[in-house]
XYZ file of C-alpha atoms in Angstrom:
689
model
C 54.238 52.412 150.717
C 55.765 55.401 149.024
C 57.939 56.088 152.055
C 59.186 52.520 152.028
C 60.100 52.729 148.324
C 62.121 55.898 148.923
C 63.966 54.244 151.748
C 65.056 51.396 149.472
C 66.220 53.630 146.568
C 69.975 53.999 145.821
C 71.686 56.533 148.090
C 72.866 59.844 146.375
C 76.616 60.495 146.538
C 77.317 63.841 148.281
C 79.506 65.079 145.283
C 76.884 64.209 142.650
C 75.295 67.677 142.794
C 78.639 69.276 141.799
C 79.161 67.164 138.681
C 77.846 68.275 135.273
C 74.806 66.471 134.000
C 74.670 64.655 130.681
C 72.362 67.441 129.446
C 74.960 70.090 130.360
C 77.632 68.257 128.353
C 75.345 67.830 125.336
C 74.415 71.511 125.285
C 78.090 72.490 125.458
C 78.909 70.053 122.696
C 76.412 71.538 120.260
C 76.774 75.242 121.151
C 77.691 77.234 118.028
C 77.095 80.949 118.679
C 78.551 83.551 121.003
C 75.152 84.125 122.615
C 74.608 80.412 123.356
C 78.138 80.089 124.754
C 77.663 83.099 127.039
C 74.341 81.640 128.279
C 76.054 78.334 129.094
C 78.907 80.284 130.693
C 76.382 82.086 132.924
C 74.650 78.790 133.800
C 77.994 77.225 134.686
C 78.844 80.138 136.976
C 75.390 80.000 138.608
C 75.592 76.234 139.232
C 79.258 76.483 140.309
C 80.215 74.034 137.538
C 82.577 76.636 136.048
C 85.309 75.247 138.335
C 85.010 71.822 136.743
C 88.080 71.631 134.481
C 86.178 69.870 131.707
C 83.452 72.531 131.590
C 85.845 75.505 131.760
C 88.102 73.954 129.104
C 85.141 73.368 126.819
C 83.906 76.933 127.295
C 87.384 78.301 126.505
C 87.620 76.204 123.347
C 84.213 77.525 122.252
C 85.207 81.154 122.868
C 88.401 80.834 120.800
C 86.600 79.175 117.896
C 86.939 81.527 114.862
C 83.143 81.571 114.438
C 82.677 82.909 117.985
C 86.078 84.577 118.609
C 85.405 86.069 122.030
C 88.953 86.545 123.254
C 87.901 88.582 126.295
C 85.897 85.774 127.906
C 88.395 83.129 126.793
C 91.223 84.929 128.606
C 88.975 85.523 131.622
C 88.364 81.760 132.010
C 92.033 81.012 131.374
C 93.255 83.426 134.090
C 90.577 83.058 136.768
C 89.338 79.500 136.575
C 92.089 77.262 135.272
C 94.807 76.770 137.862
C 96.904 74.409 135.775
C 96.045 74.968 132.094
C 97.164 72.269 129.718
C 99.334 72.729 126.625
C 96.224 72.288 124.474
C 94.551 75.282 126.122
C 97.711 77.382 125.772
C 97.780 76.457 122.088
C 94.145 77.433 121.598
C 94.600 80.818 123.265
C 97.913 81.599 121.496
C 96.318 80.782 118.142
C 93.363 83.055 118.964
C 95.696 85.952 119.831
C 97.572 85.566 116.549
C 94.255 85.301 114.669
C 93.166 88.620 116.227
C 96.405 90.420 115.244
C 97.522 90.528 118.880
C 100.813 88.786 118.366
C 102.622 90.515 121.217
C 100.228 88.947 123.743
C 100.633 85.604 121.957
C 104.408 85.736 122.496
C 103.939 86.824 126.115
C 101.646 83.829 126.698
C 104.226 81.597 125.018
C 106.855 82.815 127.517
C 104.425 82.025 130.365
C 104.022 78.520 128.935
C 107.790 77.990 129.046
C 108.027 79.338 132.608
C 105.496 76.685 133.655
C 107.901 74.071 132.231
C 105.436 73.028 129.523
C 107.088 71.949 126.292
C 105.613 73.472 123.120
C 104.641 71.103 120.319
C 104.314 71.306 116.537
C 101.002 73.149 117.000
C 102.414 75.827 119.341
C 105.549 76.612 117.350
C 103.992 77.539 113.971
C 101.610 79.925 115.786
C 104.318 81.769 117.733
C 106.586 81.843 114.657
C 103.737 83.486 112.740
C 103.277 85.972 115.597
C 106.978 86.876 115.618
C 106.857 87.358 111.836
C 103.901 89.741 112.091
C 105.655 91.799 114.757
C 108.915 91.882 112.810
C 110.523 90.511 115.972
C 113.716 89.233 114.349
C 115.615 88.552 117.586
C 112.713 86.614 119.146
C 112.075 84.765 115.876
C 115.662 83.530 115.759
C 115.410 82.451 119.420
C 112.312 80.403 118.614
C 114.195 78.889 115.659
C 116.904 77.763 118.113
C 114.234 76.262 120.379
C 112.830 74.340 117.395
C 116.096 72.426 117.070
C 116.476 71.897 120.811
C 113.016 70.346 121.007
C 113.614 68.075 118.025
C 111.309 69.742 115.504
C 114.128 70.535 113.067
C 112.566 68.391 110.343
C 108.874 69.022 111.039
C 107.192 70.098 107.807
C 104.759 72.616 109.356
C 107.298 74.177 111.703
C 109.908 74.619 108.949
C 107.309 76.048 106.553
C 106.464 78.648 109.206
C 110.149 79.503 109.560
C 110.489 79.981 105.785
C 107.519 82.366 105.870
C 108.934 84.206 108.909
C 112.362 84.806 107.394
C 110.763 85.907 104.120
C 108.723 88.512 106.020
C 111.828 89.662 107.897
C 113.618 90.182 104.577
C 116.193 87.594 105.716
C 115.663 85.659 102.514
C 119.017 83.837 102.634
C 118.113 82.293 106.008
C 114.677 81.465 104.635
C 116.310 79.702 101.684
C 118.534 77.638 103.998
C 115.477 76.435 105.943
C 113.615 75.776 102.679
C 116.463 73.613 101.366
C 116.271 71.418 104.499
C 112.601 70.654 103.848
C 112.120 67.190 102.355
C 108.441 67.578 101.616
C 108.141 71.100 100.246
C 104.489 72.099 100.078
C 102.937 74.829 97.959
C 102.850 77.259 100.909
C 106.636 76.969 101.383
C 107.318 77.584 97.692
C 105.005 80.608 97.685
C 106.539 82.069 100.863
C 110.039 81.863 99.433
C 109.008 83.335 96.074
C 107.149 86.132 97.882
C 110.254 86.823 99.973
C 112.480 87.124 96.908
C 109.916 89.386 95.219
C 109.758 91.695 98.256
C 113.576 91.917 98.228
C 113.443 92.893 94.553
C 115.162 89.697 93.445
C 112.478 88.891 90.887
C 114.783 86.901 88.591
C 115.541 84.434 91.417
C 111.808 84.291 92.165
C 111.138 83.495 88.501
C 113.694 80.677 88.562
C 111.987 79.173 91.632
C 108.606 79.597 89.956
C 109.818 77.542 86.988
C 110.977 74.781 89.378
C 107.671 74.544 91.242
C 105.930 71.151 90.940
C 102.549 72.908 91.195
C 101.316 76.490 91.266
C 98.268 78.290 92.513
C 96.830 81.748 91.903
C 99.086 83.267 94.576
C 102.216 81.973 92.807
C 101.253 83.667 89.536
C 100.013 86.874 91.160
C 103.152 87.210 93.265
C 105.332 87.251 90.128
C 103.062 89.651 88.255
C 103.150 92.025 91.217
C 106.922 91.680 91.628
C 107.844 92.366 88.004
C 105.321 95.231 87.848
C 106.759 96.957 90.910
C 110.367 96.708 89.750
C 109.513 98.260 86.385
C 109.771 95.113 84.234
C 106.264 95.564 82.896
C 106.776 93.565 79.702
C 107.696 90.425 81.668
C 104.807 91.077 84.069
C 102.425 91.342 81.103
C 103.721 88.071 79.639
C 103.146 86.246 82.944
C 99.749 87.932 83.345
C 98.518 86.644 79.982
C 99.907 83.152 80.716
C 97.857 82.893 83.917
C 95.239 80.128 83.732
C 92.940 82.264 85.903
C 93.285 85.924 86.767
C 92.119 87.419 90.039
C 91.594 91.032 91.044
C 95.025 91.215 92.663
C 96.771 90.358 89.379
C 94.687 92.878 87.411
C 95.441 95.574 90.004
C 99.145 94.697 89.997
C 99.291 95.144 86.205
C 97.480 98.494 86.378
C 99.950 99.651 89.046
C 102.878 98.455 86.940
C 101.681 100.243 83.815
C 101.073 103.479 85.738
C 104.520 103.429 87.372
C 106.089 102.786 83.971
C 104.202 105.784 82.541
C 102.098 103.625 80.198
C 98.775 105.205 81.143
C 96.973 104.057 77.995
C 97.676 100.364 78.674
C 96.483 100.803 82.265
C 93.267 102.384 80.975
C 92.699 99.500 78.553
C 93.009 96.975 81.375
C 90.717 99.032 83.588
C 88.071 99.171 80.850
C 88.358 95.394 80.275
C 87.756 94.519 83.938
C 84.361 93.038 84.698
C 84.811 93.421 88.461
C 86.666 96.253 90.178
C 87.378 96.856 93.835
C 88.490 99.945 95.732
C 92.146 99.082 95.098
C 91.465 99.149 91.341
C 89.985 102.652 91.519
C 92.758 103.846 93.835
C 95.427 102.452 91.495
C 93.960 104.364 88.561
C 93.477 107.649 90.434
C 96.960 107.461 91.989
C 98.404 106.510 88.580
C 96.831 109.499 86.851
C 98.212 111.762 89.595
C 101.668 110.174 89.352
C 101.764 110.825 85.602
C 100.628 114.434 85.872
C 97.171 113.770 84.421
C 95.493 115.547 87.290
C 92.156 116.383 85.679
C 91.617 112.752 84.663
C 92.312 111.684 88.248
C 89.590 114.017 89.521
C 87.150 112.990 86.779
C 87.660 109.336 87.695
C 87.020 110.144 91.356
C 83.677 111.664 90.376
C 82.829 108.584 88.264
C 83.743 106.355 91.202
C 81.444 108.253 93.583
C 78.575 108.174 91.081
C 78.985 104.380 91.003
C 78.524 104.240 94.804
C 82.094 103.092 95.478
C 83.130 104.651 98.777
C 86.647 106.134 98.851
C 89.146 105.612 101.650
C 92.044 107.740 102.878
C 94.301 106.549 100.022
C 91.729 107.687 97.423
C 91.401 111.139 98.927
C 95.164 111.556 99.355
C 95.677 110.957 95.606
C 92.780 113.261 94.754
C 94.139 116.069 96.956
C 97.569 115.670 95.332
C 95.909 116.002 91.915
C 94.107 119.168 93.032
C 97.411 120.584 94.299
C 99.003 119.829 90.914
C 96.250 121.693 89.070
C 95.761 124.403 91.710
C 91.986 124.169 91.208
C 90.768 125.552 94.526
C 87.054 124.797 93.972
C 87.798 121.075 93.526
C 89.926 121.110 96.667
C 87.141 122.711 98.694
C 84.671 120.120 97.364
C 86.927 117.229 98.443
C 87.475 118.880 101.835
C 83.709 119.180 102.358
C 83.343 115.493 101.430
C 85.996 114.624 104.042
C 84.168 116.630 106.736
C 80.708 115.360 105.776
C 81.815 111.724 105.858
C 83.774 112.166 109.094
C 87.209 111.196 107.872
C 89.902 111.722 110.508
C 92.318 114.472 109.467
C 94.812 114.063 112.303
C 97.109 111.993 110.062
C 98.225 112.109 106.437
C 94.899 113.545 105.233
C 95.486 116.636 107.360
C 98.974 117.053 105.898
C 97.607 116.738 102.343
C 94.839 119.269 103.024
C 97.427 121.799 104.246
C 99.586 121.133 101.170
C 96.603 121.348 98.827
C 95.382 124.703 100.136
C 98.949 126.062 100.156
C 99.527 125.040 96.535
C 96.123 126.366 95.472
C 97.031 129.798 96.805
C 94.721 129.819 99.837
C 97.233 130.009 102.675
C 94.512 131.163 105.102
C 92.549 127.950 104.483
C 95.738 125.957 105.043
C 96.218 127.718 108.386
C 92.580 127.019 109.318
C 93.073 123.295 108.694
C 96.353 123.345 110.625
C 94.803 125.081 113.656
C 91.856 122.649 113.680
C 94.088 119.571 114.021
C 94.051 118.738 117.737
C 96.972 116.318 117.796
C 99.516 117.874 115.485
C 102.338 115.671 114.269
C 105.682 116.708 112.780
C 104.221 116.243 109.283
C 101.514 118.852 109.921
C 104.014 121.414 111.246
C 106.353 120.738 108.326
C 103.585 121.091 105.709
C 102.517 124.420 107.210
C 106.103 125.732 107.382
C 106.643 124.751 103.726
C 103.345 126.399 102.722
C 104.142 129.684 104.455
C 107.621 129.718 102.927
C 106.209 129.056 99.467
C 103.994 132.129 99.846
C 106.925 134.346 100.832
C 105.773 134.467 104.463
C 109.213 133.615 105.824
C 108.743 135.441 109.147
C 105.609 133.414 109.921
C 107.263 130.176 108.722
C 110.311 130.655 110.963
C 108.070 131.747 113.854
C 106.048 128.541 113.483
C 109.239 126.489 113.417
C 110.456 128.124 116.643
C 107.057 127.555 118.277
C 107.192 123.910 117.249
C 110.607 123.532 118.903
C 109.445 125.309 122.080
C 106.551 122.851 122.362
C 109.049 120.004 122.478
C 108.339 118.768 118.960
C 111.569 117.496 117.436
C 112.035 118.617 113.817
C 113.125 116.053 111.251
C 115.225 116.372 108.101
C 112.218 117.346 105.934
C 111.244 120.106 108.384
C 114.602 121.789 107.831
C 114.100 121.591 104.061
C 110.923 123.641 104.611
C 112.753 126.119 106.854
C 115.651 126.551 104.407
C 113.223 126.997 101.495
C 111.428 129.722 103.458
C 114.765 131.507 103.933
C 115.494 131.052 100.220
C 112.201 132.585 99.067
C 112.713 135.625 101.280
C 116.455 136.059 100.651
C 117.330 135.490 104.331
C 120.859 134.332 103.667
C 122.159 134.739 107.247
C 119.144 132.913 108.680
C 119.654 130.172 106.117
C 123.251 129.628 107.182
C 122.217 129.688 110.859
C 119.426 127.104 110.493
C 121.668 124.871 108.379
C 124.228 124.818 111.196
C 121.484 124.380 113.831
C 120.271 121.254 112.037
C 123.749 119.716 112.272
C 124.888 120.926 115.700
C 121.639 120.986 117.733
C 119.707 118.107 116.213
C 122.471 115.879 114.874
C 120.866 115.668 111.434
C 123.364 114.866 108.692
C 122.700 117.169 105.719
C 121.430 115.365 102.630
C 121.848 116.539 99.071
C 118.419 118.229 99.401
C 119.660 120.346 102.328
C 122.770 121.355 100.409
C 120.519 122.147 97.454
C 118.486 124.545 99.620
C 121.614 126.250 100.967
C 123.057 126.662 97.467
C 119.701 128.044 96.281
C 119.703 130.665 99.074
C 123.234 131.746 98.173
C 122.458 131.874 94.447
C 119.255 133.884 94.872
C 121.045 136.468 97.042
C 124.002 136.842 94.679
C 126.626 134.939 96.712
C 127.598 132.967 93.634
C 131.246 132.400 94.595
C 130.218 131.076 98.025
C 127.616 128.862 96.342
C 130.295 127.552 93.964
C 132.623 126.892 96.911
C 129.825 125.091 98.833
C 129.120 122.855 95.848
C 132.789 121.959 95.472
C 133.146 121.076 99.184
C 130.000 118.940 99.420
C 130.579 115.368 100.713
C 128.453 113.987 97.895
C 128.360 114.498 94.134
C 126.150 117.483 93.203
C 123.003 116.572 91.289
C 121.371 118.403 88.408
C 119.122 120.452 90.770
C 122.145 122.026 92.472
C 123.896 122.844 89.194
C 120.606 124.239 87.869
C 120.346 126.533 90.925
C 123.848 127.885 90.251
C 123.038 128.314 86.560
C 119.777 130.166 87.331
C 121.585 132.353 89.888
C 124.192 133.210 87.262
C 121.417 134.196 84.856
C 119.602 136.342 87.438
C 122.780 138.159 88.470
C 124.297 138.379 84.977
C 127.400 136.295 85.709
C 128.233 134.677 82.369
C 131.405 132.912 83.577
C 129.752 131.077 86.450
C 126.802 130.384 84.148
C 129.073 128.607 81.674
C 130.809 126.750 84.521
C 127.456 125.552 85.902
C 126.126 124.631 82.450
C 129.213 122.537 81.590
C 128.888 120.573 84.855
C 125.143 120.226 84.432
C 125.552 118.752 80.949
C 127.994 116.178 82.395
C 125.559 115.141 85.145
C 122.303 115.317 83.167
C 122.879 115.903 79.452
C 119.162 115.643 78.707
C 118.144 118.538 80.989
C 116.401 120.898 78.563
C 116.363 123.732 81.106
C 120.153 123.853 81.081
C 120.283 124.815 77.408
C 117.362 127.206 77.730
C 118.886 129.124 80.673
C 122.339 129.222 79.062
C 120.728 130.498 75.883
C 118.942 133.186 77.942
C 122.220 134.249 79.584
C 123.811 134.748 76.167
C 120.684 136.516 74.883
C 120.681 138.934 77.847
C 124.361 139.679 77.092
C 123.505 140.254 73.411
C 125.695 137.367 72.265
C 123.316 136.100 69.595
C 125.948 133.949 67.940
C 126.288 131.988 71.203
C 122.481 131.798 71.412
C 122.433 130.260 67.931
C 125.097 127.721 68.935
C 123.122 126.594 71.990
C 119.851 126.386 70.052
C 121.564 124.433 67.280
C 122.860 122.020 69.913
C 119.296 121.647 71.236
C 118.018 121.007 67.733
C 120.614 118.278 67.095
C 119.688 116.551 70.368
C 116.002 116.769 69.535
C 115.177 119.143 72.408
C 112.380 121.667 72.243
C 111.817 124.443 74.753
C 108.508 124.142 76.575
C 106.397 127.195 75.719
C 105.301 129.400 78.584
C 101.772 128.554 79.660
C 99.408 129.909 82.295
C 96.125 128.471 83.518
C 93.203 129.965 85.402
C 90.121 128.237 86.782
C 86.664 129.729 86.299
C 83.426 128.010 87.318
C 85.066 124.592 87.530
C 86.693 124.850 84.080
C 90.458 125.218 83.626
C 91.421 127.737 80.937
C 94.988 127.462 79.637
C 96.897 130.060 77.641
C 100.243 129.909 75.835
C 102.375 132.763 74.494
C 100.464 134.668 71.789
C 97.432 132.373 72.196
C 94.465 133.155 69.933
C 92.575 129.878 70.281
C 90.338 130.804 73.221
C 86.615 131.396 72.509
C 86.925 134.826 74.155
C 90.024 135.835 72.147
C 88.521 139.105 70.862
C 87.463 140.224 74.349
C 90.838 139.177 75.800
C 92.832 141.161 73.224
C 90.550 144.145 73.704
C 91.258 143.938 77.447
C 95.011 143.632 76.704
C 94.826 146.867 74.709
C 93.030 148.552 77.624
C 95.680 147.216 80.032
C 98.470 148.555 77.799
C 96.947 152.060 77.780
C 96.403 152.092 81.550
C 99.977 150.852 82.167
C 101.373 153.531 79.900
C 99.329 156.171 81.720
C 100.763 154.857 85.014
C 104.275 155.426 83.645
C 105.258 151.845 82.944
C 108.205 151.398 80.576
C 108.481 147.810 79.225
C 111.714 146.029 80.180
C 112.649 144.754 76.732
C 115.809 143.091 78.069
C 113.410 140.288 79.036
C 112.810 139.548 75.330
C 115.220 136.699 74.739
C 114.743 136.590 70.982
C 116.827 138.228 68.277
C 114.404 141.097 67.571
C 115.705 144.518 66.634
C 112.496 146.585 66.559
C 111.534 148.030 69.963
C 107.788 147.825 69.281
C 108.081 144.180 68.299
C 109.842 143.496 71.581
C 107.056 145.251 73.497
C 104.436 143.263 71.587
C 106.290 140.053 72.470
C 106.111 140.925 76.173
C 102.390 141.799 75.946
C 101.612 138.322 74.636
C 103.180 136.438 77.561
C 100.788 133.773 78.784
C 100.175 135.211 82.273
C 99.020 138.512 80.756
C 96.435 136.667 78.660
C 95.289 134.848 81.818
C 95.082 138.135 83.755
C 92.992 139.683 80.954
C 90.662 136.666 81.066
C 90.417 136.996 84.867
C 89.615 140.711 84.711
C 86.796 139.943 82.256
C 85.290 136.908 84.027
C 86.245 136.692 87.723
C 84.033 138.626 90.150
C 85.643 141.794 91.462
C 85.688 140.616 95.092
C 87.416 137.310 94.227
C 91.174 137.004 93.673
C 92.447 136.143 90.192
C 94.474 132.928 90.673
C 96.934 131.936 87.946
C 99.360 129.017 87.643
C 102.394 129.481 85.360
C 104.709 126.649 84.307
C 107.841 128.844 84.154
C 109.426 131.554 86.276
C 107.684 134.931 86.019
C 109.860 137.349 84.036
C 110.841 140.730 85.507
C 108.602 142.749 83.185
C 105.490 140.616 83.827
C 106.178 140.875 87.568
C 106.295 144.698 87.352
C 103.196 144.781 85.146
C 101.175 142.532 87.487
C 102.054 144.732 90.471
C 100.801 147.804 88.614
C 97.632 146.040 87.387
C 96.711 144.970 90.930
C 96.707 148.653 91.893
C 95.112 149.994 88.695
C 92.161 147.573 88.783
C 92.099 147.236 92.604
C 92.288 143.446 92.281
C 94.180 140.789 94.186
C 96.159 138.653 91.731
C 97.801 135.430 92.924
C 100.381 133.834 90.631
C 102.044 130.484 91.266
C 105.126 130.094 89.077
C 107.462 127.092 89.008
C 109.035 127.918 92.374
C 106.735 129.990 94.585
C 103.616 132.123 95.039
C 103.303 135.839 94.338
C 100.433 137.732 96.023
C 99.927 140.999 94.139
C 97.787 143.591 95.895
C 97.591 147.396 95.899
C 100.590 147.701 93.593
C 102.989 145.488 95.543
C 103.972 141.815 95.738
C 104.387 139.515 98.741
C 107.846 138.495 97.455
C 109.067 142.077 97.958
C 110.593 141.877 94.465
C 112.767 138.943 95.472
C 112.197 135.670 93.652
C-alpha cells in the first residue's frame, strides 16, 4: 500500500535540489550579524547554492551592511561568484569601499562599471564623488562632474550636493558656488558644505553672509563659523557667535579654546576650560598646546600631569606639545619622564615623536641621549636626520653635524630646505665660513633648492660671526627678497662683537625701518656705544627707548634641581638660599683671583666709573648666581645645567671656563643661540660664539 502511494505522488523535478528552500531564504532575510552571515555563506557553499544569483546577491548585500561591514567576503563573492553583477551590486560595493576609507578602490570599481557599459545612477554618482573628494582627486572629480551632465543628472539634488561638497574639499570654492547656485532645492547639507569651504579658504566674511541667508541652521553651521573666525584670529566675532549658539557642542568649545590660545588670550581659554562640564582629548590637547604656544611651559606640563591623573590617555599630539614645552624649559628630568611614558606605553617613535625626542634632548643639553634616540629609530626619515644635525650644530659639534649630513647623502636620503638650515647653522656656530659658503652653493647647484630668507639669514650670520661684515652687508644688499629683522639683527650683533660702530649704525637704522618695535635693536646699539665709551649716545638711545615705552629684559638664568626650576636675575637676593649663594660667590671670587683671572670690565655696559663697582656688577650676573646654586646643590658627578635668556658675555664665559676646572665640574649653559659645554677649563665652542 505504501509502495502504491509513493508511485502516485508528484514527480520531483531534476533541478529542484539545486534551488534554495523557503527556509534558506527566510534565514538569509533575517540574518543580522557577521557570524550568522558567514555560517549561511558556508552553508551556501556546501550546498552549491552560492552560484544562485539571488543567494550570492543577498549574501553580498549582508556583508556590505554597515552593521556587518565585511568587505573582504563581499569582494570575494563579487569577483568569484557573480559573472554579471548588476548596477545595484556595484553601488553597494562602491558605497562600502567609500565607507571604509578605501576610496581609490571605489573609483577603480567605478571604472570597471563603465567598462561593462553599465550606466551609473543617482546612487552611484554621489558615492564616487565623495570618494574623489576624500582622495583630493581634482582631475577625476571634474571628469565625473562632466559625466553627471552627460547622463542627465545636472539637476539632481543629491548629485549636485555631493559636487558642492567635493569642490569645497578641493578648495575650488568658486566652482562649488556655481554648482550651489544651480540647485533649486538647497538642503542644509549643501549650505553647510559651502560655508565650510569658504571657512577653510579663510573667507570667513563670505561664510558669515551665507550663514545669515540660511533658511535653517544646525549645530554644524554654528560650529563651522566659530571654528573659522577662531582660526583666522577674529576671536571677538567667534566669541559673539559662540554665545549666540542655541546649543553648544564639544567642537565649538574646543574651537573657542584654540582661538583664544592662538590670540594669546590664555586667561579666557582657561576660563572656558574650567567652565566645561565635559572634556575630550582634543580639549586637553588644545590647552596643553596653547600653553606651549604662549611660552607657559610649566603650566603645559602641570596640565599633562592633571590629565594623566584623571585617566585621560594622551595621544601623539599630546606628547608632541609636552616635549616642546620641556624643550622650552630645558628641564631634562621632565623630558626623561615623558620619554619613559612613551616607551612604557609603546608609542611609535619612527615619526614626529622621534623628531621631537631628538629636539627635546638636544635643547635640554643631553646630546648623547639625542644620539641614542636617533640611533634607535629603525626607519629614519629626513626629519630625524635634520633634527640630529641641528642638535649637533647647536652644541658646537659642527664636525659631527657635517659628517652626519654627508652620511645621510651617501645613503641616498635627499636633504630638504630645512636640512640645509641645520647644516648652515652648524657652520655658523663653529665659524666655518668656507664650509658655509660651500654648502650654500651645494644646496642651489646640486639639489636645486631655491634659497629662502632663512637660508640667507644663516649665511649672513656665518659671515657676521666670523668678522666678514662687509661681505655680509653686500650679501644683504644683493638678496632677491627684502631682508627681515633677523638678518639686520645678525649684522647689528656682528658689528657689536667686532666693534664696528659704522656698520652697527647702518644695521640699526635699517632694522628700525623694518621692525621699529624690536627692543633688541636699541639694546645692542646702546651696547655698541657703551663699549666705545660714547655715553651721550647711550643716553640718546635709552631716552628713545623710554619714549617708545620699551624696557630691556633683564638677564635671567634658570637651573633645575629635584624637579623644581630655580630662576635668578641680575643681583637677585630673593632666593631662600641667598646667604649660601653669596657666600659661594665670595669663595668663587677668591678662587678665580688665585687662578689669575682679571675681570673684563669692558663688558659692563653701564656708566660706572669705579673699577670695583664694575667688578661687582659682573659678579652679580644671573648665570653666576645659578652656578653658585648648582655648586651648592647639584651632586658632584652630575653636570650643572643652566639656561640663560641672553647671550653669555665674554667675562662670564671666561669665568665659567675657569670654574669648570677649579671645581672639576661639567657646566652646561644654553644661551639664546647655542650650547656651551664647559669642562676642565675649556668650552666646546672653542671661544667662538
